[in-house]
C-alpha cells in the first residue's frame, strides 16, 4: 500500500498516488458489462470517501452520468451536514479537492437538538410520529449505541426537555432493552437511572396530589396538562426493568400503591402493573410490595369505604399472584433437576441454602391488616378481609412447601407451625358469626 492516501487533501497541482488495490478494484468495476451498483462501506478512517471520489472519476470516463447516494450525514460530499442526498454527477473531477462542492456551513447540526427544537414548537404531536422517532432511536442503537445513549436518549431525558421528548426517550430506552438483539447498556446504567429517577420523583410529586381523595381544585390543576400524565405512565413502564429503587430513603414499593387510586385511570392501571411486575421479576421484593400496599391501606380515611375495599382487593390479588409465581418457581426447579445430574442438583440446592437468601414473608403483619378490617361496618370490606386472612395462610404454606422442595436432600431444622388468625376464626366459627350478627344488627 502506497502513502498516496495521505496526500489527497493537498493542492491540486501536487500529484496523487493511488494504492494498487484501489486501481484494480476500480478497473474491474468500470469494465462491467452492465452499469454497476456499488456499495462502499468500512471502518473509520479506512478511506471510504477518498475511494468513492476516485471511483466516481473512473466511472465518469465511461458513463455520461453517475448517481451518487451519500449516506454520510456527518461529512457529505454535495450537501450541508445532516442530509442524506442523491446527486446525479455528469462532470469528471480530475482532482480530489475540487469534488467537495458544498461551502463551509456553521450551524447546530446535532440531530437531538434539532429534534428538541421541533418538539418544543409543538410540530410533532401525532402518535405515529412519536412511534417513528422511537424506531429511529432503536435502529441507530443497533449500529452506534454510544451515540444513541449519550447524544440522543440522555439528551431527550434531560430535566429541561419537554414532556414529549422525555416520553420518546423513555420509550426508546425501554425498546432497546427489550429488543431480542439488545446491546448491553450496562455502561450507561448510572446516567440512565439518574435521569429516570429525576422524572419519577417529579411525576410522583405532581400526581400524589391527583388522587381520588384529593380536592377538586387540586385535581383540576394537575390533570390540565395531559402530557404530564403520559410522561408518568411512560416512566412507570420502566419499573423494574430499568430502575428498581428511588434513592436511599424513598421506596418504590411505598410510592406506587397510592397511585392505585389516582384520578387518572391509565395511571391507576399502570401502577397496578408495576406492582405485578415487581412480584414476578423481583422475588426478593415480593413481601416489600405486600407491606407497602398494606401500609397504604391503613392510611386511607374511613369515609372512603369503597377505596378501602378496592385496595384490600388489590392486596389480595397481589398475594394470589405471588402464589402463582411460586408455582412457576417450582416448575423451574423441576426443569433444572431434569437437565442436571442428581449430584449436581444436590450441590446446587446446597448452595441455595448456604446463600441465606430465604423467602421473606412476615405473615403476622398481613394478618394484622386483615384482622383490623374484619371489624369494619362494611360487609364487603369484612368479606375481603376474611379472604385475605385465608390467603395469608395459603401463601405461608406454599412458601414452606417450596422451601422443603428446594432442600429435599438436606436436613431441615424443625420449625414450629405458626398459628394464623384464620385458624382461630375457623376453630371458633360459630361464636365468631354469632358475635358479628349481634354487633351489626
XYZ file of C-alpha atoms in Angstrom:
441
model
C 0.000 0.000 0.000
C 1.483 3.354 -1.004
C 1.230 6.504 1.075
C -0.837 8.285 -1.549
C -3.932 8.487 0.677
C -2.111 10.886 2.959
C -1.752 13.411 0.127
C -5.364 13.674 -1.034
C -6.116 16.993 0.658
C -3.168 18.956 -0.762
C -3.103 21.451 -3.635
C -4.476 20.097 -6.934
C -1.090 20.553 -8.665
C 0.520 18.056 -6.303
C 0.473 14.512 -7.791
C -1.789 11.988 -6.092
C -0.753 8.365 -5.624
C -3.478 5.724 -5.760
C -2.989 2.351 -3.993
C -2.730 -0.612 -6.339
C -5.712 -2.331 -4.715
C -7.865 0.727 -5.432
C -6.814 0.796 -9.076
C -7.544 -2.893 -9.573
C -10.950 -2.636 -7.871
C -11.957 0.461 -9.850
C -10.879 -1.061 -13.179
C -12.784 -4.310 -12.560
C -15.917 -2.331 -11.675
C -15.693 0.026 -14.655
C -15.358 -2.831 -17.160
C -18.607 -4.430 -16.035
C -20.899 -5.324 -18.952
C -23.867 -3.650 -17.248
C -23.964 -0.384 -15.285
C -22.717 -1.422 -11.843
C -24.259 -0.682 -8.449
C -21.506 -0.248 -5.863
C -21.922 -0.065 -2.083
C -18.869 1.287 -0.249
C -18.585 0.654 3.488
C -15.874 0.113 6.083
C -14.426 1.161 9.425
C -13.441 4.698 10.408
C -10.525 6.309 8.539
C -10.132 3.426 6.090
C -10.526 5.663 3.023
C -14.190 5.210 2.068
C -14.697 8.813 0.946
C -11.427 9.035 -0.955
C -12.035 5.747 -2.743
C -15.565 6.830 -3.675
C -14.157 10.033 -5.211
C -11.585 8.065 -7.174
C -14.155 5.520 -8.351
C -16.547 8.301 -9.364
C -13.913 9.818 -11.660
C -13.163 6.415 -13.190
C -16.853 5.708 -13.872
C -17.401 9.140 -15.449
C -14.774 8.267 -18.064
C -17.136 5.524 -19.311
C -20.619 6.767 -18.408
C -22.163 10.169 -19.086
C -23.599 10.409 -15.591
C -23.325 8.609 -12.251
C -25.851 8.582 -9.379
C -24.109 9.262 -6.057
C -26.156 8.288 -2.960
C -24.428 9.867 0.053
C -25.373 8.447 3.477
C -22.514 10.071 5.400
C -24.604 12.728 7.167
C -21.597 13.969 9.141
C -19.410 14.849 6.134
C -21.499 14.716 2.965
C -19.964 15.476 -0.430
C -22.607 17.668 -2.039
C -24.907 18.947 0.713
C -24.728 20.580 4.159
C -24.223 18.233 7.132
C -27.130 16.123 8.468
C -28.577 15.457 4.990
C -28.954 12.233 3.037
C -28.565 13.068 -0.645
C -28.865 11.541 -4.109
C -26.820 13.542 -6.631
C -26.547 12.946 -10.383
C -22.923 13.704 -11.313
C -22.139 14.237 -15.012
C -18.785 16.041 -14.879
C -15.485 14.330 -14.187
C -13.275 15.881 -11.495
C -9.587 15.447 -12.129
C -8.597 16.408 -8.588
C -9.956 15.185 -5.300
C -10.090 18.638 -3.768
C -12.486 20.096 -6.343
C -15.180 17.493 -5.751
C -16.310 18.929 -2.419
C -18.923 21.369 -3.739
C -20.687 22.336 -0.512
C -19.481 25.554 1.092
C -18.457 25.732 4.725
C -21.506 25.690 6.983
C -21.511 26.651 10.658
C -24.740 25.556 12.308
C -26.339 23.441 15.004
C -26.194 20.104 13.238
C -26.857 17.843 16.257
C -29.771 15.544 15.474
C -31.104 15.607 19.035
C -31.000 19.392 19.388
C -32.929 19.778 16.150
C -35.456 17.209 17.349
C -35.867 19.001 20.683
C -36.387 22.301 18.874
C -39.131 20.755 16.741
C -40.800 19.190 19.790
C -40.744 22.491 21.699
C -42.518 24.143 18.782
C -45.270 21.516 19.005
C -44.733 20.292 15.452
C -44.670 16.575 16.359
C -47.908 15.781 18.165
C -49.181 12.623 16.472
C -48.619 9.172 17.983
C -47.409 7.788 14.655
C -44.686 10.466 14.566
C -43.551 9.511 18.062
C -43.549 5.823 17.070
C -41.277 6.576 14.121
C -38.876 8.515 16.332
C -38.700 5.594 18.766
C -37.970 3.206 15.874
C -35.304 5.614 14.658
C -33.540 5.599 18.043
C -33.669 1.791 18.232
C -32.247 1.440 14.710
C -29.369 3.818 15.422
C -28.630 1.957 18.690
C -28.069 -1.278 16.771
C -25.171 0.342 14.906
C -23.891 3.041 17.269
C -25.014 2.549 20.869
C -22.728 5.214 22.312
C -24.137 7.932 20.053
C -27.708 6.810 20.735
C -27.302 6.816 24.509
C -25.150 9.920 25.021
C -26.329 12.176 22.206
C -29.945 11.120 21.741
C -31.663 9.376 24.660
C -29.884 11.098 27.553
C -30.383 14.448 25.792
C -34.103 13.716 25.419
C -34.341 12.785 29.117
C -32.747 15.996 30.400
C -34.699 17.913 33.020
C -35.365 20.913 30.756
C -36.637 18.809 27.845
C -40.376 18.941 27.035
C -42.582 16.083 28.240
C -42.976 14.712 24.704
C -39.190 14.435 24.345
C -38.874 12.584 27.650
C -41.640 10.172 26.619
C -39.846 9.399 23.354
C -36.564 8.901 25.222
C -38.142 6.550 27.777
C -39.968 4.534 25.139
C -36.833 4.215 23.014
C -34.754 3.215 26.023
C -37.225 0.512 27.026
C -37.453 -0.731 23.433
C -33.665 -1.041 23.238
C -33.510 -3.023 26.480
C -36.416 -5.298 25.482
C -35.120 -5.947 21.967
C -34.089 -9.603 21.316
C -30.810 -8.294 19.894
C -30.456 -5.822 22.751
C -26.953 -4.364 23.167
C -25.505 -4.212 26.664
C -26.252 -0.785 28.157
C -24.587 -1.571 31.498
C -22.009 1.179 30.971
C -24.779 3.790 30.746
C -26.983 2.498 33.590
C -25.857 5.081 36.234
C -26.768 8.024 33.974
C -29.970 6.321 32.841
C -31.072 5.620 36.417
C -30.357 9.194 37.483
C -32.450 10.565 34.606
C -35.358 8.174 35.211
C -35.256 8.782 38.964
C -35.494 12.534 38.418
C -38.524 12.121 36.133
C -40.194 9.663 38.518
C -39.750 11.956 41.518
C -41.192 14.904 39.618
C -44.213 12.956 38.338
C -44.840 11.368 41.742
C -44.770 14.767 43.429
C -47.319 16.083 40.939
C -49.661 13.101 40.786
C -49.653 12.428 44.524
C -51.961 15.468 44.585
C -54.306 13.947 41.986
C -55.746 11.057 43.995
C -59.421 10.247 44.383
C -59.161 11.592 47.936
C -57.755 14.956 46.756
C -59.769 18.154 46.391
C -61.355 19.002 43.043
C -59.301 22.199 42.718
C -56.032 20.318 43.142
C -57.089 17.585 40.740
C -58.058 20.076 38.026
C -54.729 21.868 38.332
C -52.780 18.616 37.926
C -54.786 16.951 35.163
C -54.946 20.081 32.992
C -51.580 19.178 31.476
C -52.273 15.943 29.564
C -48.658 15.374 28.513
C -47.609 15.064 32.169
C -49.896 12.065 32.635
C -48.482 10.427 29.503
C -44.972 11.007 30.861
C -45.874 9.467 34.230
C -47.279 6.349 32.566
C -44.157 6.073 30.420
C -41.783 6.250 33.380
C -43.878 3.710 35.310
C -43.400 1.272 32.418
C -39.643 1.409 33.105
C -40.104 -0.215 36.535
C -38.429 -2.572 37.347
C -36.629 -3.223 34.038
C -34.596 -0.007 34.176
C -34.953 1.150 37.769
C -35.741 -0.860 40.900
C -35.481 1.825 43.565
C -35.592 5.586 44.061
C -32.678 6.897 46.083
C -31.932 5.628 49.582
C -34.927 6.912 51.501
C -37.971 6.627 49.246
C -39.059 3.102 48.366
C -40.821 2.324 45.109
C -42.956 -0.236 46.938
C -44.203 2.591 49.182
C -44.568 5.200 46.423
C -46.504 3.195 43.837
C -49.503 1.871 45.875
C -51.056 5.322 46.362
C -51.255 5.814 42.601
C -53.620 2.863 42.513
C -56.305 5.408 43.481
C -55.172 8.087 41.016
C -57.869 10.160 39.362
C -56.263 9.153 36.030
C -57.486 5.654 35.154
C -54.427 4.972 32.954
C -52.094 5.832 35.835
C -54.112 3.534 38.130
C -53.766 0.625 35.728
C -50.056 1.184 35.188
C -49.403 1.433 38.944
C -51.007 -1.984 39.459
C -48.952 -3.401 36.580
C -45.771 -2.070 38.206
C -46.560 -3.952 41.419
C -47.301 -7.113 39.430
C -44.003 -6.842 37.549
C -42.059 -6.427 40.780
C -43.749 -9.507 42.246
C -42.999 -11.509 39.098
C -39.431 -10.468 38.335
C -38.000 -9.463 41.736
C -38.651 -12.331 44.180
C -36.652 -10.618 46.937
C -39.028 -7.618 46.802
C -42.324 -9.512 46.940
C -43.021 -9.012 50.614
C -41.987 -5.351 50.317
C -44.800 -4.935 47.772
C -47.324 -6.507 50.165
C -46.107 -4.426 53.091
C -46.162 -1.190 51.082
C -49.712 -1.912 49.920
C -50.837 -2.807 53.450
C -49.347 0.381 54.923
C -51.105 2.449 52.271
C -54.479 0.815 53.019
C -54.128 1.521 56.736
C -53.703 5.241 55.953
C -56.917 5.503 53.911
C -59.631 7.621 55.590
C -62.656 5.710 56.906
C -65.007 7.914 54.884
C -63.850 6.146 51.697
C -65.058 2.559 52.264
C -65.114 1.768 48.537
C -61.445 2.732 48.203
C -60.572 0.598 51.221
C -62.449 -2.378 49.808
C -60.868 -1.930 46.347
C -57.363 -1.560 47.771
C -57.824 -4.604 50.008
C -58.914 -6.495 46.919
C -55.760 -5.347 45.129
C -53.616 -6.614 48.023
C -55.476 -9.922 47.902
C -54.850 -10.259 44.144
C -51.154 -9.472 44.608
C -50.860 -12.255 47.179
C -52.646 -14.684 44.869
C -50.284 -13.662 42.084
C -47.358 -14.365 44.427
C -48.758 -17.866 44.917
C -48.902 -18.428 41.152
C -45.297 -17.202 40.873
C -44.272 -19.831 43.430
C -45.813 -22.485 41.185
C -43.678 -21.174 38.313
C -40.622 -21.254 40.596
C -41.260 -24.908 41.338
C -41.639 -25.713 37.639
C -38.264 -24.081 37.016
C -36.736 -26.203 39.764
C -38.180 -29.320 38.126
C -36.733 -28.258 34.771
C -33.322 -27.714 36.362
C -33.496 -31.085 38.073
C -34.215 -32.752 34.738
C -31.329 -31.074 32.928
C -28.788 -31.529 35.730
C -27.398 -34.722 37.203
C -28.586 -35.825 40.640
C -25.326 -34.935 42.370
C -25.064 -31.596 40.598
C -28.627 -30.815 41.593
C -27.894 -31.683 45.213
C -24.908 -29.339 45.246
C -26.950 -26.597 43.584
C -29.638 -26.828 46.243
C -26.969 -26.809 48.913
C -25.599 -23.560 47.507
C -29.113 -22.094 47.623
C -29.366 -22.870 51.313
C -25.873 -21.555 52.059
C -26.622 -18.263 50.333
C -29.073 -17.480 53.129
C -31.464 -15.838 50.685
C -34.644 -17.103 52.319
C -38.053 -16.018 51.102
C -39.199 -13.130 53.257
C -42.820 -13.272 54.365
C -43.900 -11.978 57.762
C -47.394 -13.388 57.858
C -48.285 -11.713 61.155
C -48.042 -8.219 59.606
C -50.560 -9.017 56.869
C -52.691 -10.978 59.357
C -52.931 -7.821 61.459
C -54.277 -5.851 58.484
C -56.924 -8.484 57.829
C -57.944 -8.536 61.482
C -58.312 -4.737 61.586
C -60.685 -4.643 58.624
C -62.562 -7.697 59.816
C -64.139 -5.280 62.299
C -65.384 -2.923 59.569
C -69.060 -1.956 59.425
C -68.960 -2.567 55.654
C -69.837 -6.162 54.774
C -67.793 -6.112 51.544
C -64.699 -4.995 53.429
C -65.236 -7.738 56.022
C -65.618 -10.348 53.290
C -62.413 -9.216 51.530
C -60.546 -9.140 54.858
C -61.627 -12.724 55.551
C -60.386 -13.840 52.129
C -57.136 -12.016 52.824
C -56.639 -13.981 56.045
C -57.233 -17.252 54.196
C -54.720 -16.225 51.531
C -52.091 -15.379 54.175
C -52.222 -18.938 55.478
C -52.220 -20.464 51.995
C -49.267 -18.335 50.879
C -47.275 -19.177 54.005
C -47.872 -22.881 53.370
C -46.831 -22.535 49.714
C -43.586 -20.830 50.726
C -42.906 -23.563 53.278
C -43.570 -26.309 50.716
C -41.274 -24.700 48.150
C -38.513 -24.380 50.709
C -38.863 -28.048 51.632
C -38.815 -28.996 47.951
C -35.661 -26.937 47.308
C -33.855 -28.560 50.220
C -35.277 -32.071 49.892
C -31.828 -33.672 50.166
C -30.837 -31.660 53.221
C -31.578 -31.909 56.914
C -34.230 -29.309 57.665
C -34.322 -27.617 61.008
C -37.663 -28.174 62.706
C -39.781 -25.064 62.906
C -42.972 -24.783 64.879
C -46.001 -24.121 62.704
C -47.381 -20.607 63.226
C -50.955 -20.042 64.316
C -52.848 -17.843 61.891
C -55.801 -15.600 62.636
C -57.877 -17.643 60.208
C -57.104 -20.794 62.241
C -58.561 -19.191 65.351
C -61.602 -17.930 63.461
C -62.328 -21.313 61.925
C -61.942 -23.054 65.269
C -64.452 -20.709 66.879
C -66.526 -20.030 63.768
C -69.938 -20.366 65.416
C -69.044 -17.932 68.197
C -67.498 -15.558 65.648
C -70.620 -15.488 63.456
C -72.871 -15.026 66.494
C -70.727 -12.127 67.690
C -70.895 -10.325 64.362
C -74.610 -10.885 63.919
C -75.210 -9.194 67.285
C -72.626 -6.458 66.651
C -74.056 -5.358 63.297
C -77.781 -5.828 63.955
